[in-house]
Amino acid sequence: EEFNIDNTYPPGTLIMRDFTDSIDQGHLAIILEEKGRNSRLLQSFHKKCLKSSGVCSKYTIVDSHYWNPEGYYQRAVLPQNWLC
């Protein structure tokens, strides 16, 4: 479904940005808690994006989404639609 920053998604929801080109290759994060836009995410970054690389859970949905001023995430996949 289309991602909406104002929705409260359950833990385990995937939020993502589509692949655009070799510069914007998309992104995937997993929501860890049910706190609306203040929910922490599990995601990974390349060292070029931040000062450190690897798996990180310190950023919230709102921190990550507004990394791009127009908003970053485009899609959400609820846990029941991808977890068995």
Tab-separated table of C-alpha atoms in Angstrom:
chain	number	residue	atom	x	y	z
A	1	GLU	CA	0.000	0.000	0.000
A	2	GLU	CA	1.010	3.632	-0.268
A	3	PHE	CA	3.029	4.851	2.731
A	4	ASN	CA	1.388	7.557	4.847
A	5	ILE	CA	3.490	9.310	7.516
A	6	ASP	CA	0.308	9.946	9.536
A	7	ASN	CA	-0.603	6.237	9.844
A	8	THR	CA	0.395	4.140	12.839
A	9	TYR	CA	1.834	0.891	11.484
A	10	PRO	CA	2.371	-2.264	13.589
A	11	PRO	CA	5.845	-3.603	14.387
A	12	GLY	CA	7.193	-5.685	11.536
A	13	THR	CA	5.808	-3.410	8.824
A	14	LEU	CA	8.214	-2.852	5.942
A	15	ILE	CA	8.471	0.693	4.626
A	16	MET	CA	10.325	1.320	1.416
A	17	ARG	CA	11.369	3.628	-1.339
A	18	ASP	CA	11.338	2.301	-4.905
A	19	PHE	CA	14.441	1.887	-7.038
A	20	THR	CA	14.786	4.920	-9.330
A	21	ASP	CA	18.284	4.751	-10.822
A	22	SER	CA	21.921	4.003	-9.938
A	23	ILE	CA	21.991	7.033	-7.610
A	24	ASP	CA	18.632	6.451	-5.878
A	25	GLN	CA	18.555	2.679	-5.494
A	26	GLY	CA	15.677	2.663	-3.025
A	27	HIS	CA	15.602	1.736	0.641
A	28	LEU	CA	13.935	-0.719	3.012
A	29	ALA	CA	13.314	-0.362	6.753
A	30	ILE	CA	11.385	-2.410	9.314
A	31	ILE	CA	9.212	-0.709	11.931
A	32	LEU	CA	10.185	-1.917	15.419
A	33	GLU	CA	7.461	-0.416	17.617
A	34	GLU	CA	3.953	0.998	17.402
A	35	LYS	CA	4.438	4.696	18.185
A	36	GLY	CA	3.267	6.296	14.942
A	37	ARG	CA	5.806	8.577	13.330
A	38	ASN	CA	8.021	8.232	16.445
A	39	SER	CA	8.473	4.474	15.953
A	40	ARG	CA	12.077	3.347	15.689
A	41	LEU	CA	13.219	1.621	12.503
A	42	LEU	CA	15.644	-1.194	11.802
A	43	GLN	CA	17.624	-0.253	8.712
A	44	SER	CA	21.093	-0.239	7.244
A	45	PHE	CA	23.135	2.544	5.681
A	46	HIS	CA	26.202	2.693	3.480
A	47	LYS	CA	29.114	4.645	4.930
A	48	LYS	CA	28.713	7.344	2.231
A	49	CYS	CA	25.270	8.209	3.666
A	50	LEU	CA	26.297	8.583	7.303
A	51	LYS	CA	29.502	8.686	9.306
A	52	SER	CA	29.117	4.990	10.094
A	53	SER	CA	27.650	2.069	8.209
A	54	GLY	CA	25.781	-1.065	9.127
A	55	VAL	CA	22.514	-1.962	10.832
A	56	CYS	CA	20.990	0.799	12.933
A	57	SER	CA	17.868	1.214	15.081
A	58	LYS	CA	18.343	4.715	16.496
A	59	TYR	CA	16.259	6.661	13.947
A	60	THR	CA	12.502	7.101	13.959
A	61	ILE	CA	10.142	7.022	10.984
A	62	VAL	CA	9.912	10.822	10.971
A	63	ASP	CA	13.731	11.207	11.174
A	64	SER	CA	14.252	8.844	8.270
A	65	HIS	CA	11.284	9.942	6.131
A	66	TYR	CA	12.207	13.623	6.230
A	67	TRP	CA	15.851	12.960	5.438
A	68	ASN	CA	14.495	13.998	2.043
A	69	PRO	CA	12.540	17.276	2.498
A	70	GLU	CA	9.679	16.052	0.265
A	71	GLY	CA	9.456	12.759	2.154
A	72	TYR	CA	11.348	9.566	1.446
A	73	TYR	CA	9.185	6.463	1.862
A	74	GLN	CA	6.604	5.470	-0.753
A	75	ARG	CA	5.238	2.042	0.220
A	76	ALA	CA	4.287	0.047	3.306
A	77	VAL	CA	3.841	-3.723	3.581
A	78	LEU	CA	2.014	-4.911	6.706
A	79	PRO	CA	3.543	-7.885	8.562
A	80	GLN	CA	0.713	-10.274	7.668
A	81	ASN	CA	1.487	-9.677	3.992
A	82	TRP	CA	5.132	-10.734	4.160
A	83	LEU	CA	5.766	-12.724	7.364
A	84	CYS	CA	4.674	-16.369	7.462
